[in-house]
């Protein structure tokens, strides 16, 4: 009986334990208690003290990383409210491989929020795997860091990649981040492989509402058999190579050949509502992508030096001295996209390399525009430049597409009178645009932007004179925190509206000039996504 009572007491104590909050400050001391009044000096000390579920708050200021290792599950590391922490690692010492390294493959859960993460010889952030630790372990038992969210962070000047995901790192979510100026260290001079986000066989990645720019090589790719990844609503610009790639070139050892015996580089990737501007190689590229969905993207001046705005190629996976896997894409759907290139560009707007497409593909309902006339190439048929009409006749693709000026403004959003308005095909998965405005008028537009009034409830987005940003989206828990940047002091209405149009909550807030942060309870009626409307600005909140 005494033993039973003791066990019950231990269980009760464990179940009722509260997550702790640890504090770090530039003027702290690692011998301190880690409280608000007696903070640690380093993030490493806080990680050592913390338990799964704990928060670590960094006071504003600059912190040095000598390769900070995050080796515990479910730690939530963020800047102290209304302050901003900067974590910097050098880029010229290989032993400082990453600024922040999730180095334990069994780590599950956690977040990085409102942090500036700079440098690292190879990576600003790396998520580790045990994929290559023991090749006798079955593929389905190999592990990588999983279920971590990176949100509202500024990640830049990494030695090579901004964020690196290795095989089996599942369910990583990257939201509302700025990622820029990769390839800033000597490691990139040795091997120019410096993506904004480099995903090798890490499933279920979500990248949403990020600004990825000034990237040494490709903005973002998912390769090595990475599956079920969503790339949604991002602005990607000024890339030394490509914009978004589903697939590329990967060594054979990183594939799961039980689940993917034919070495598809990408499986079931979804790319939608992205704006891609000024890439030297393909704006959107598919290398051995199976069941890819590419919807409602706007690509401006992709393929300036190589490839094309939209480009298809085969994989090339070396197996041995006599064999390699060369796999084309199959069963892809490319719809409702805008591809524009300047008159000075002399490469095709769309190109399909030999054996790069097979199966049942849908490429249609797109807008193409080059002032000199859009050029299409399919190397499987001949090596000649085709007009859109010739492309249609030869390939039976793009039968409902047009070669015409999409009429975009300086920010590549649709102008009144654009031929893209109400001419797209309605797609169930595409219910919002790059600005998180709803596509609810029954006739979706082509491209990343949905023009004009979202609906009678949500109001016209063009009238907004302030900006709204949800701090942490998806929202976890029962409160939504959002930031409003206002030109003047004002009192406005805030509403939460279900996707079915039902008003869930209505309140008023007073804004001061500049940035304002508000926190509101989410109605218990809302267990799914909803619209947060601040004044006449609407954004989808994901739950």
Short mmCIF file of C-alpha atoms in Angstrom, two decimals:
data_model
loop_
_atom_site.label_atom_id
_atom_site.label_comp_id
_atom_site.label_asym_id
_atom_site.label_seq_id
_atom_site.Cartn_x
_atom_site.Cartn_y
_atom_site.Cartn_z
CA UNK A 1 0.00 0.00 0.00
CA UNK A 2 2.82 2.40 0.90
CA UNK A 3 4.46 1.67 -2.44
CA UNK A 4 1.18 2.36 -4.28
CA UNK A 5 0.76 5.66 -2.44
CA UNK A 6 4.34 6.65 -3.28
CA UNK A 7 3.83 5.81 -6.96
CA UNK A 8 0.57 7.78 -7.04
CA UNK A 9 2.30 10.75 -5.42
CA UNK A 10 5.12 10.68 -7.99
CA UNK A 11 2.67 10.46 -10.88
CA UNK A 12 0.56 13.28 -9.52
CA UNK A 13 3.61 15.44 -8.98
CA UNK A 14 4.83 14.73 -12.54
CA UNK A 15 1.44 15.42 -14.15
CA UNK A 16 1.00 18.69 -12.33
CA UNK A 17 4.55 20.00 -12.89
CA UNK A 18 4.61 23.43 -14.49
CA UNK A 19 6.98 24.42 -17.26
CA UNK A 20 9.71 26.75 -16.03
CA UNK A 21 11.00 29.96 -17.62
CA UNK A 22 14.74 30.60 -17.71
CA UNK A 23 16.35 33.95 -18.43
CA UNK A 24 19.58 34.90 -20.17
CA UNK A 25 21.10 38.39 -20.30
CA UNK A 26 24.34 39.82 -21.61
CA UNK A 27 25.18 41.06 -18.11
CA UNK A 28 24.23 37.77 -16.44
CA UNK A 29 26.39 35.06 -14.92
CA UNK A 30 26.25 31.32 -15.56
CA UNK A 31 26.55 30.76 -11.81
CA UNK A 32 23.26 32.60 -11.29
CA UNK A 33 19.91 30.93 -10.81
CA UNK A 34 18.63 31.79 -14.29
CA UNK A 35 15.73 33.90 -13.00
CA UNK A 36 14.59 37.26 -14.32
CA UNK A 37 16.46 39.08 -11.55
CA UNK A 38 19.45 36.72 -11.63
CA UNK A 39 19.87 35.58 -15.25
CA UNK A 40 22.39 33.30 -16.90
CA UNK A 41 24.96 34.82 -19.24
CA UNK A 42 24.87 32.18 -21.98
CA UNK A 43 22.17 30.28 -23.79
CA UNK A 44 24.16 27.08 -23.27
CA UNK A 45 23.82 27.40 -19.48
CA UNK A 46 20.06 27.86 -19.83
CA UNK A 47 19.78 24.78 -22.06
CA UNK A 48 21.69 22.72 -19.50
CA UNK A 49 19.34 23.87 -16.72
CA UNK A 50 16.10 23.51 -18.65
CA UNK A 51 13.73 20.58 -18.91
CA UNK A 52 11.42 19.65 -21.80
CA UNK A 53 8.55 22.11 -22.03
CA UNK A 54 10.50 25.04 -20.58
CA UNK A 55 10.85 28.52 -22.06
CA UNK A 56 14.20 30.28 -22.40
CA UNK A 57 13.96 34.06 -22.78
CA UNK A 58 16.95 36.06 -23.97
CA UNK A 59 17.10 39.70 -22.98
CA UNK A 60 17.97 42.11 -25.75
CA UNK A 61 21.58 42.27 -26.89
CA UNK A 62 24.32 40.34 -28.65
CA UNK A 63 25.34 36.79 -27.75
CA UNK A 64 28.31 34.82 -29.06
CA UNK A 65 27.84 31.26 -30.28
CA UNK A 66 30.74 28.85 -30.28
CA UNK A 67 28.33 26.29 -31.79
CA UNK A 68 25.39 26.31 -29.39
CA UNK A 69 23.90 22.81 -29.17
CA UNK A 70 20.21 22.32 -28.48
CA UNK A 71 20.04 18.71 -27.31
CA UNK A 72 16.76 18.54 -25.39
CA UNK A 73 13.21 18.15 -26.61
CA UNK A 74 10.50 20.79 -26.44
CA UNK A 75 12.59 23.83 -25.47
CA UNK A 76 11.14 27.16 -26.53
CA UNK A 77 13.89 29.74 -27.07
CA UNK A 78 12.89 33.31 -27.82
CA UNK A 79 13.67 36.96 -27.27
CA UNK A 80 12.25 38.60 -24.17
CA UNK A 81 9.01 40.48 -24.98
CA UNK A 82 9.63 43.84 -26.71
CA UNK A 83 13.38 43.10 -26.86
CA UNK A 84 15.57 41.54 -29.56
CA UNK A 85 18.36 39.02 -29.06
CA UNK A 86 21.11 38.49 -31.65
CA UNK A 87 23.12 35.25 -31.65
CA UNK A 88 26.26 35.32 -33.79
CA UNK A 89 28.80 32.68 -34.73
CA UNK A 90 32.01 33.17 -36.70
CA UNK A 91 32.14 31.78 -40.24
CA UNK A 92 35.87 31.08 -40.61
CA UNK A 93 36.36 28.22 -38.11
CA UNK A 94 35.05 24.85 -39.27
CA UNK A 95 34.61 23.57 -35.71
CA UNK A 96 31.91 26.21 -35.27
CA UNK A 97 29.84 24.41 -37.89
CA UNK A 98 26.51 26.07 -37.01
CA UNK A 99 25.31 29.01 -34.98
CA UNK A 100 22.50 26.87 -33.51
CA UNK A 101 22.78 23.09 -33.85
CA UNK A 102 20.00 20.69 -32.92
CA UNK A 103 22.62 17.96 -32.58
CA UNK A 104 20.63 15.12 -30.97
CA UNK A 105 18.56 13.27 -33.63
CA UNK A 106 15.99 12.08 -31.08
CA UNK A 107 15.07 15.68 -30.17
CA UNK A 108 11.33 16.16 -30.60
CA UNK A 109 9.49 19.46 -30.34
CA UNK A 110 10.52 22.99 -29.49
CA UNK A 111 10.76 26.38 -31.13
CA UNK A 112 12.97 29.32 -31.98
CA UNK A 113 11.09 32.61 -31.96
CA UNK A 114 11.95 36.26 -32.54
CA UNK A 115 15.69 35.73 -32.72
CA UNK A 116 18.42 37.02 -35.02
CA UNK A 117 20.67 34.10 -35.92
CA UNK A 118 23.91 34.97 -37.72
CA UNK A 119 26.86 33.04 -39.12
CA UNK A 120 28.18 29.54 -38.60
CA UNK A 121 30.89 28.01 -40.80
CA UNK A 122 28.34 25.85 -42.63
CA UNK A 123 24.89 26.73 -41.30
CA UNK A 124 23.02 29.26 -39.24
CA UNK A 125 20.67 26.48 -38.05
CA UNK A 126 21.17 22.74 -38.51
CA UNK A 127 18.77 19.89 -37.71
CA UNK A 128 20.72 16.63 -37.22
CA UNK A 129 20.05 13.04 -38.26
CA UNK A 130 21.43 9.60 -37.39
CA UNK A 131 20.74 8.39 -40.94
CA UNK A 132 24.37 7.57 -41.68
CA UNK A 133 25.44 6.47 -38.20
CA UNK A 134 24.68 2.77 -38.72
CA UNK A 135 23.64 1.48 -42.15
CA UNK A 136 22.33 -1.75 -40.64
CA UNK A 137 19.44 0.15 -39.04
CA UNK A 138 16.28 -0.07 -41.20
CA UNK A 139 15.34 3.18 -42.90
CA UNK A 140 12.06 3.48 -41.00
CA UNK A 141 13.94 3.34 -37.68
CA UNK A 142 16.40 6.11 -38.47
CA UNK A 143 15.68 9.40 -36.78
CA UNK A 144 16.16 13.12 -37.14
CA UNK A 145 15.18 16.16 -35.12
CA UNK A 146 11.43 16.61 -35.50
CA UNK A 147 8.48 18.89 -34.73
CA UNK A 148 10.45 22.12 -34.28
CA UNK A 149 9.09 25.52 -35.32
CA UNK A 150 11.24 28.47 -36.34
CA UNK A 151 9.19 31.65 -36.50
CA UNK A 152 9.66 35.41 -36.73
CA UNK A 153 13.45 35.02 -36.94
CA UNK A 154 16.07 36.89 -38.97
CA UNK A 155 18.63 34.36 -40.25
CA UNK A 156 21.56 35.67 -42.25
CA UNK A 157 25.22 35.71 -43.27
CA UNK A 158 25.68 31.98 -42.78
CA UNK A 159 28.90 30.44 -44.06
CA UNK A 160 26.87 28.26 -46.43
CA UNK A 161 23.17 27.35 -45.98
CA UNK A 162 20.83 29.40 -43.87
CA UNK A 163 18.89 26.37 -42.58
CA UNK A 164 19.97 22.76 -43.12
CA UNK A 165 17.56 19.82 -42.75
CA UNK A 166 19.02 16.32 -42.88
CA UNK A 167 17.21 12.99 -43.57
CA UNK A 168 14.32 12.00 -41.27
CA UNK A 169 14.04 15.48 -39.72
CA UNK A 170 10.24 15.49 -39.85
CA UNK A 171 7.63 18.19 -39.39
CA UNK A 172 9.94 21.19 -39.27
CA UNK A 173 7.96 24.43 -39.68
CA UNK A 174 9.49 27.75 -40.73
CA UNK A 175 7.15 30.74 -40.47
CA UNK A 176 7.45 34.48 -41.05
CA UNK A 177 11.24 34.40 -41.18
CA UNK A 178 13.70 36.50 -43.15
CA UNK A 179 16.58 34.42 -44.53
CA UNK A 180 19.29 36.21 -46.48
CA UNK A 181 22.93 36.63 -47.50
CA UNK A 182 24.00 33.00 -47.42
CA UNK A 183 27.44 31.84 -48.51
CA UNK A 184 29.19 34.52 -46.48
CA UNK A 185 32.10 32.36 -45.27
CA UNK A 186 35.17 30.64 -46.73
CA UNK A 187 33.32 27.31 -46.78
CA UNK A 188 31.27 28.60 -49.68
CA UNK A 189 34.45 29.36 -51.61
CA UNK A 190 35.47 25.71 -51.30
CA UNK A 191 32.01 24.41 -52.25
CA UNK A 192 29.46 26.95 -53.46
CA UNK A 193 26.46 25.20 -51.93
CA UNK A 194 24.70 27.90 -49.95
CA UNK A 195 20.92 27.65 -50.09
CA UNK A 196 18.46 29.64 -48.03
CA UNK A 197 16.87 26.35 -46.94
CA UNK A 198 18.49 23.03 -47.86
CA UNK A 199 16.24 20.01 -47.24
CA UNK A 200 17.62 16.53 -47.93
CA UNK A 201 14.96 13.84 -47.41
CA UNK A 202 13.29 15.63 -44.47
CA UNK A 203 9.53 15.01 -44.75
CA UNK A 204 6.61 17.31 -43.96
CA UNK A 205 8.53 20.58 -44.02
CA UNK A 206 6.37 23.72 -44.08
CA UNK A 207 7.84 27.06 -45.18
CA UNK A 208 5.26 29.83 -45.09
CA UNK A 209 5.29 33.65 -45.32
CA UNK A 210 9.07 33.96 -45.37
CA UNK A 211 11.26 36.49 -47.18
CA UNK A 212 14.24 34.68 -48.67
CA UNK A 213 16.63 36.97 -50.53
CA UNK A 214 20.21 37.59 -51.60
CA UNK A 215 20.99 33.88 -51.60
CA UNK A 216 24.31 32.66 -52.98
CA UNK A 217 22.77 29.63 -54.70
CA UNK A 218 19.13 28.42 -54.52
CA UNK A 219 16.46 30.00 -52.34
CA UNK A 220 14.93 26.73 -51.23
CA UNK A 221 14.98 23.13 -52.34
CA UNK A 222 13.58 19.80 -51.17
CA UNK A 223 15.50 16.84 -52.56
CA UNK A 224 16.76 13.34 -51.72
CA UNK A 225 13.21 11.97 -51.67
CA UNK A 226 11.77 14.64 -49.38
CA UNK A 227 8.00 14.21 -49.32
CA UNK A 228 4.83 16.06 -48.36
CA UNK A 229 6.52 19.46 -48.06
CA UNK A 230 4.57 22.71 -48.38
CA UNK A 231 6.14 25.94 -49.65
CA UNK A 232 3.48 28.63 -49.39
CA UNK A 233 3.28 32.41 -49.60
CA UNK A 234 6.97 33.26 -49.65
CA UNK A 235 8.84 36.10 -51.35
CA UNK A 236 12.07 34.75 -52.85
CA UNK A 237 14.35 37.14 -54.71
CA UNK A 238 17.90 37.75 -55.88
CA UNK A 239 19.24 34.20 -55.99
CA UNK A 240 22.58 33.26 -57.52
CA UNK A 241 21.03 30.01 -58.75
CA UNK A 242 17.38 28.92 -58.49
CA UNK A 243 14.26 30.09 -56.69
CA UNK A 244 12.33 26.96 -55.59
CA UNK A 245 13.37 23.46 -56.62
CA UNK A 246 11.43 20.26 -56.04
CA UNK A 247 14.33 17.83 -56.36
CA UNK A 248 17.89 18.41 -57.52
CA UNK A 249 20.99 16.17 -57.25
CA UNK A 250 21.52 13.93 -54.19
CA UNK A 251 23.92 11.11 -53.34
CA UNK A 252 22.32 7.66 -53.21
CA UNK A 253 23.07 7.08 -49.51
CA UNK A 254 20.49 9.65 -48.40
CA UNK A 255 17.48 8.03 -50.08
CA UNK A 256 15.00 5.66 -48.42
CA UNK A 257 15.06 2.98 -51.12
CA UNK A 258 12.39 0.91 -49.37
CA UNK A 259 9.78 3.65 -49.69
CA UNK A 260 11.37 5.21 -52.80
CA UNK A 261 13.16 2.47 -54.79
CA UNK A 262 13.24 4.47 -58.04
CA UNK A 263 15.06 7.46 -56.46
CA UNK A 264 12.50 10.20 -56.97
CA UNK A 265 14.11 13.38 -55.68
CA UNK A 266 10.82 14.84 -54.42
CA UNK A 267 7.43 13.31 -53.65
CA UNK A 268 4.11 15.14 -53.29
CA UNK A 269 5.58 18.62 -52.93
CA UNK A 270 3.21 21.60 -52.88
CA UNK A 271 4.45 25.00 -54.07
CA UNK A 272 1.80 27.74 -54.03
CA UNK A 273 1.30 31.48 -53.69
CA UNK A 274 5.00 32.29 -53.92
CA UNK A 275 6.51 35.38 -55.56
CA UNK A 276 9.91 34.61 -57.09
CA UNK A 277 11.95 37.47 -58.54
CA UNK A 278 15.37 37.59 -60.26
CA UNK A 279 16.97 34.17 -60.19
CA UNK A 280 20.00 33.30 -62.29
CA UNK A 281 18.80 29.72 -62.78
CA UNK A 282 15.24 28.34 -62.85
CA UNK A 283 12.56 30.29 -61.03
CA UNK A 284 10.77 27.00 -60.36
CA UNK A 285 12.55 23.75 -61.19
CA UNK A 286 11.49 20.12 -61.01
CA UNK A 287 14.09 17.32 -60.96
CA UNK A 288 12.56 13.87 -60.70
CA UNK A 289 9.52 15.15 -58.79
CA UNK A 290 6.59 12.77 -58.32
CA UNK A 291 3.06 14.12 -57.82
CA UNK A 292 4.25 17.74 -57.56
CA UNK A 293 1.68 20.52 -57.29
CA UNK A 294 2.74 24.00 -58.42
CA UNK A 295 -0.15 26.45 -58.09
CA UNK A 296 -0.67 30.21 -58.21
CA UNK A 297 2.94 31.34 -58.16
CA UNK A 298 4.32 34.47 -59.82
CA UNK A 299 7.82 34.16 -61.30
CA UNK A 300 9.55 37.32 -62.55
CA UNK A 301 12.81 37.08 -64.50
CA UNK A 302 13.69 33.51 -63.59
CA UNK A 303 16.36 31.69 -65.55
CA UNK A 304 18.43 34.73 -66.41
CA UNK A 305 21.67 32.79 -66.98
CA UNK A 306 20.64 29.11 -67.17
CA UNK A 307 17.58 26.85 -67.41
CA UNK A 308 14.26 28.71 -67.80
CA UNK A 309 11.58 30.39 -65.73
CA UNK A 310 9.91 26.96 -65.44
CA UNK A 311 12.35 24.09 -65.89
CA UNK A 312 12.13 20.28 -65.91
CA UNK A 313 15.14 17.96 -65.73
CA UNK A 314 16.01 14.39 -64.80
CA UNK A 315 17.88 13.29 -61.70
CA UNK A 316 21.36 11.79 -61.88
CA UNK A 317 22.00 9.55 -58.86
CA UNK A 318 25.30 7.66 -59.09
CA UNK A 319 24.82 4.05 -57.98
CA UNK A 320 28.08 2.43 -59.10
CA UNK A 321 30.61 2.70 -61.91
CA UNK A 322 28.16 1.18 -64.37
CA UNK A 323 24.78 2.47 -63.20
CA UNK A 324 23.02 5.68 -62.27
CA UNK A 325 19.37 6.53 -61.67
CA UNK A 326 18.05 9.11 -64.09
CA UNK A 327 14.44 9.77 -63.17
CA UNK A 328 12.05 12.27 -64.72
CA UNK A 329 9.12 13.98 -63.06
CA UNK A 330 5.71 12.36 -63.31
CA UNK A 331 2.10 13.20 -62.54
CA UNK A 332 2.82 16.88 -61.94
CA UNK A 333 0.24 19.66 -61.91
CA UNK A 334 1.36 23.17 -62.89
CA UNK A 335 -1.63 25.54 -62.89
CA UNK A 336 -2.59 29.19 -62.32
CA UNK A 337 0.99 30.49 -62.47
CA UNK A 338 2.45 33.67 -63.98
CA UNK A 339 5.85 33.52 -65.69
CA UNK A 340 7.35 36.80 -66.89
CA UNK A 341 10.78 37.55 -68.31
CA UNK A 342 12.42 40.74 -69.54
CA UNK A 343 13.02 41.40 -73.22
CA UNK A 344 16.77 41.24 -72.64
CA UNK A 345 16.62 37.61 -71.53
CA UNK A 346 17.45 35.20 -74.35
CA UNK A 347 16.57 31.82 -72.80
CA UNK A 348 13.29 29.93 -73.03
CA UNK A 349 10.54 30.76 -70.57
CA UNK A 350 9.69 27.04 -70.23
CA UNK A 351 12.00 24.13 -71.00
CA UNK A 352 11.65 20.35 -70.68
CA UNK A 353 14.89 18.37 -70.94
CA UNK A 354 15.06 14.85 -72.39
CA UNK A 355 13.05 12.27 -70.42
CA UNK A 356 12.20 14.89 -67.80
CA UNK A 357 8.40 14.43 -67.92
CA UNK A 358 6.33 11.26 -67.96
CA UNK A 359 2.98 10.01 -66.75
CA UNK A 360 -0.23 12.03 -66.59
CA UNK A 361 0.75 15.67 -66.23
CA UNK A 362 -1.44 18.78 -66.14
CA UNK A 363 0.29 21.98 -67.24
CA UNK A 364 -2.42 24.53 -67.96
CA UNK A 365 -4.21 27.78 -67.03
CA UNK A 366 -0.93 29.72 -66.84
CA UNK A 367 0.05 33.20 -68.08
CA UNK A 368 3.38 33.61 -69.89
CA UNK A 369 4.87 36.91 -70.97
CA UNK A 370 8.00 38.10 -72.73
CA UNK A 371 7.78 41.40 -74.66
CA UNK A 372 9.50 39.61 -77.56
CA UNK A 373 7.18 36.62 -77.34
CA UNK A 374 7.42 33.74 -74.89
CA UNK A 375 9.65 30.85 -75.99
CA UNK A 376 9.04 27.20 -75.12
CA UNK A 377 11.35 24.20 -75.61
CA UNK A 378 10.84 20.44 -75.30
CA UNK A 379 14.08 18.60 -75.98
CA UNK A 380 12.18 15.32 -76.36
CA UNK A 381 10.64 16.53 -79.63
CA UNK A 382 13.23 18.87 -81.08
CA UNK A 383 15.60 21.61 -80.02
CA UNK A 384 13.68 24.43 -81.66
CA UNK A 385 12.17 27.52 -80.04
CA UNK A 386 8.38 27.33 -80.06
CA UNK A 387 5.70 29.94 -79.58
CA UNK A 388 2.87 29.16 -77.18
CA UNK A 389 0.61 28.11 -80.05
CA UNK A 390 3.27 25.72 -81.36
CA UNK A 391 3.86 24.42 -77.82
CA UNK A 392 0.14 23.70 -77.48
CA UNK A 393 -0.02 21.92 -80.85
CA UNK A 394 3.10 19.81 -80.27
CA UNK A 395 2.66 18.86 -76.60
CA UNK A 396 -1.06 19.38 -75.83
CA UNK A 397 0.00 21.33 -72.75
CA UNK A 398 -1.25 24.78 -71.70
CA UNK A 399 -4.36 24.53 -73.87
CA UNK A 400 -6.07 27.15 -71.68
CA UNK A 401 -2.98 29.30 -71.09
CA UNK A 402 -2.13 32.69 -72.63
CA UNK A 403 0.91 34.61 -73.82
CA UNK A 404 -0.03 38.10 -72.67
CA UNK A 405 1.00 40.91 -70.35
CA UNK A 406 -0.38 40.02 -66.89
CA UNK A 407 -0.49 43.73 -65.93
CA UNK A 408 1.33 43.81 -62.61
CA UNK A 409 2.19 46.75 -60.39
CA UNK A 410 5.66 47.53 -59.02
CA UNK A 411 5.17 44.90 -56.28
CA UNK A 412 4.04 42.29 -58.83
CA UNK A 413 0.44 42.34 -57.67
CA UNK A 414 -2.44 42.45 -60.13
CA UNK A 415 -3.66 45.74 -61.54
CA UNK A 416 -7.26 46.45 -62.44
CA UNK A 417 -7.89 45.04 -65.89
CA UNK A 418 -5.33 42.25 -65.56
CA UNK A 419 -6.17 39.22 -67.71
CA UNK A 420 -5.32 37.10 -64.66
CA UNK A 421 -8.39 38.25 -62.72
CA UNK A 422 -11.06 35.54 -62.39
CA UNK A 423 -9.45 33.41 -65.12
CA UNK A 424 -7.76 30.75 -63.00
CA UNK A 425 -9.09 27.30 -62.29
CA UNK A 426 -10.46 26.87 -58.77
CA UNK A 427 -8.26 24.57 -56.70
CA UNK A 428 -9.42 23.31 -53.31
CA UNK A 429 -5.99 23.55 -51.72
CA UNK A 430 -5.52 27.20 -52.76
CA UNK A 431 -7.96 29.13 -50.56
CA UNK A 432 -5.75 32.19 -49.86
CA UNK A 433 -3.07 34.26 -51.59
CA UNK A 434 0.46 35.44 -50.81
CA UNK A 435 -0.91 38.16 -48.50
CA UNK A 436 -3.15 35.65 -46.69
CA UNK A 437 -6.25 37.19 -48.22
CA UNK A 438 -8.99 34.69 -48.96
CA UNK A 439 -9.78 33.49 -52.47
CA UNK A 440 -13.51 33.26 -51.91
CA UNK A 441 -15.20 34.96 -54.86
CA UNK A 442 -15.71 31.69 -56.74
CA UNK A 443 -13.33 32.54 -59.59
CA UNK A 444 -9.70 32.41 -58.54
CA UNK A 445 -7.12 34.69 -60.10
CA UNK A 446 -3.93 33.49 -61.74
CA UNK A 447 -0.70 34.15 -59.86
CA UNK A 448 0.25 34.66 -56.24
CA UNK A 449 -2.05 37.66 -55.70
CA UNK A 450 -5.86 37.63 -55.52
CA UNK A 451 -7.06 41.02 -56.72
CA UNK A 452 -9.60 43.26 -55.00
CA UNK A 453 -12.21 42.53 -52.38
CA UNK A 454 -11.75 39.23 -50.61
CA UNK A 455 -15.44 39.13 -49.65
CA UNK A 456 -18.11 41.38 -48.21
CA UNK A 457 -17.02 40.39 -44.69
CA UNK A 458 -13.29 40.85 -44.99
CA UNK A 459 -13.12 44.06 -46.99
CA UNK A 460 -10.69 45.26 -49.65
CA UNK A 461 -7.02 44.70 -48.89
CA UNK A 462 -5.94 47.64 -51.07
CA UNK A 463 -7.31 50.16 -48.56
CA UNK A 464 -4.95 49.19 -45.75
CA UNK A 465 -2.69 51.95 -44.41
CA UNK A 466 -1.06 49.80 -41.72
CA UNK A 467 0.52 46.34 -41.50
CA UNK A 468 -0.55 43.33 -39.46
CA UNK A 469 1.68 40.36 -38.59
CA UNK A 470 0.68 37.35 -36.52
CA UNK A 471 3.55 36.50 -34.17
CA UNK A 472 3.54 32.74 -34.32
CA UNK A 473 1.42 31.18 -37.03
CA UNK A 474 0.28 28.36 -36.62
CA UNK A 475 -1.10 29.41 -33.24
CA UNK A 476 -0.52 26.94 -30.43
CA UNK A 477 -2.79 27.31 -27.41
CA UNK A 478 -5.69 29.63 -26.79
CA UNK A 479 -4.18 33.04 -27.51
CA UNK A 480 -3.22 34.81 -30.71
CA UNK A 481 -0.50 37.46 -30.58
CA UNK A 482 -0.23 39.97 -33.41
CA UNK A 483 1.74 43.07 -34.24
CA UNK A 484 0.24 46.15 -35.90
CA UNK A 485 2.40 48.88 -37.45
CA UNK A 486 0.35 52.07 -37.64
CA UNK A 487 1.21 55.49 -39.11
CA UNK A 488 -0.89 57.30 -36.48
CA UNK A 489 -2.77 56.70 -33.25
CA UNK A 490 -6.13 55.08 -33.94
CA UNK A 491 -8.90 52.97 -32.45
CA UNK A 492 -10.00 50.11 -34.69
CA UNK A 493 -12.16 47.00 -34.70
CA UNK A 494 -10.61 43.53 -34.45
CA UNK A 495 -12.63 40.52 -35.57
CA UNK A 496 -12.08 36.78 -35.66
CA UNK A 497 -14.07 35.19 -38.46
CA UNK A 498 -14.44 31.50 -39.32
CA UNK A 499 -13.62 30.37 -42.84
CA UNK A 500 -17.35 29.79 -43.24
CA UNK A 501 -17.91 33.54 -42.73
CA UNK A 502 -19.28 33.24 -39.17
CA UNK A 503 -18.22 36.05 -36.82
CA UNK A 504 -16.51 34.48 -33.80
CA UNK A 505 -15.39 37.60 -31.92
CA UNK A 506 -15.43 41.36 -32.29
CA UNK A 507 -13.53 43.86 -30.14
CA UNK A 508 -11.78 47.22 -30.31
CA UNK A 509 -8.14 48.11 -29.75
CA UNK A 510 -6.28 51.39 -29.49
CA UNK A 511 -3.07 51.67 -31.52
CA UNK A 512 -0.25 54.09 -30.93
CA UNK A 513 1.92 55.34 -33.77
CA UNK A 514 4.55 52.72 -34.71
CA UNK A 515 4.57 49.06 -33.74
CA UNK A 516 1.93 47.74 -31.34
CA UNK A 517 1.66 44.19 -29.97
CA UNK A 518 -1.70 42.74 -28.89
CA UNK A 519 -2.75 39.42 -27.42
CA UNK A 520 -6.30 38.06 -27.57
CA UNK A 521 -8.05 34.88 -26.49
CA UNK A 522 -9.13 32.60 -29.31
CA UNK A 523 -12.83 31.70 -29.01
CA UNK A 524 -13.44 28.13 -27.89
CA UNK A 525 -15.67 27.74 -30.95
CA UNK A 526 -12.63 28.03 -33.20
CA UNK A 527 -10.78 24.72 -33.34
CA UNK A 528 -9.72 25.26 -36.94
CA UNK A 529 -8.14 28.01 -39.04
CA UNK A 530 -9.82 31.41 -38.96
CA UNK A 531 -9.40 34.94 -40.29
CA UNK A 532 -8.04 37.69 -38.07
CA UNK A 533 -9.36 41.00 -39.39
CA UNK A 534 -7.74 44.16 -38.00
CA UNK A 535 -9.54 47.15 -39.44
CA UNK A 536 -9.70 46.23 -43.12
CA UNK A 537 -6.59 44.02 -43.14
CA UNK A 538 -7.24 40.28 -43.07
CA UNK A 539 -4.86 37.38 -42.49
CA UNK A 540 -5.43 33.67 -42.03
CA UNK A 541 -4.50 32.27 -38.62
CA UNK A 542 -3.53 28.61 -38.75
CA UNK A 543 -4.31 26.34 -35.80
#
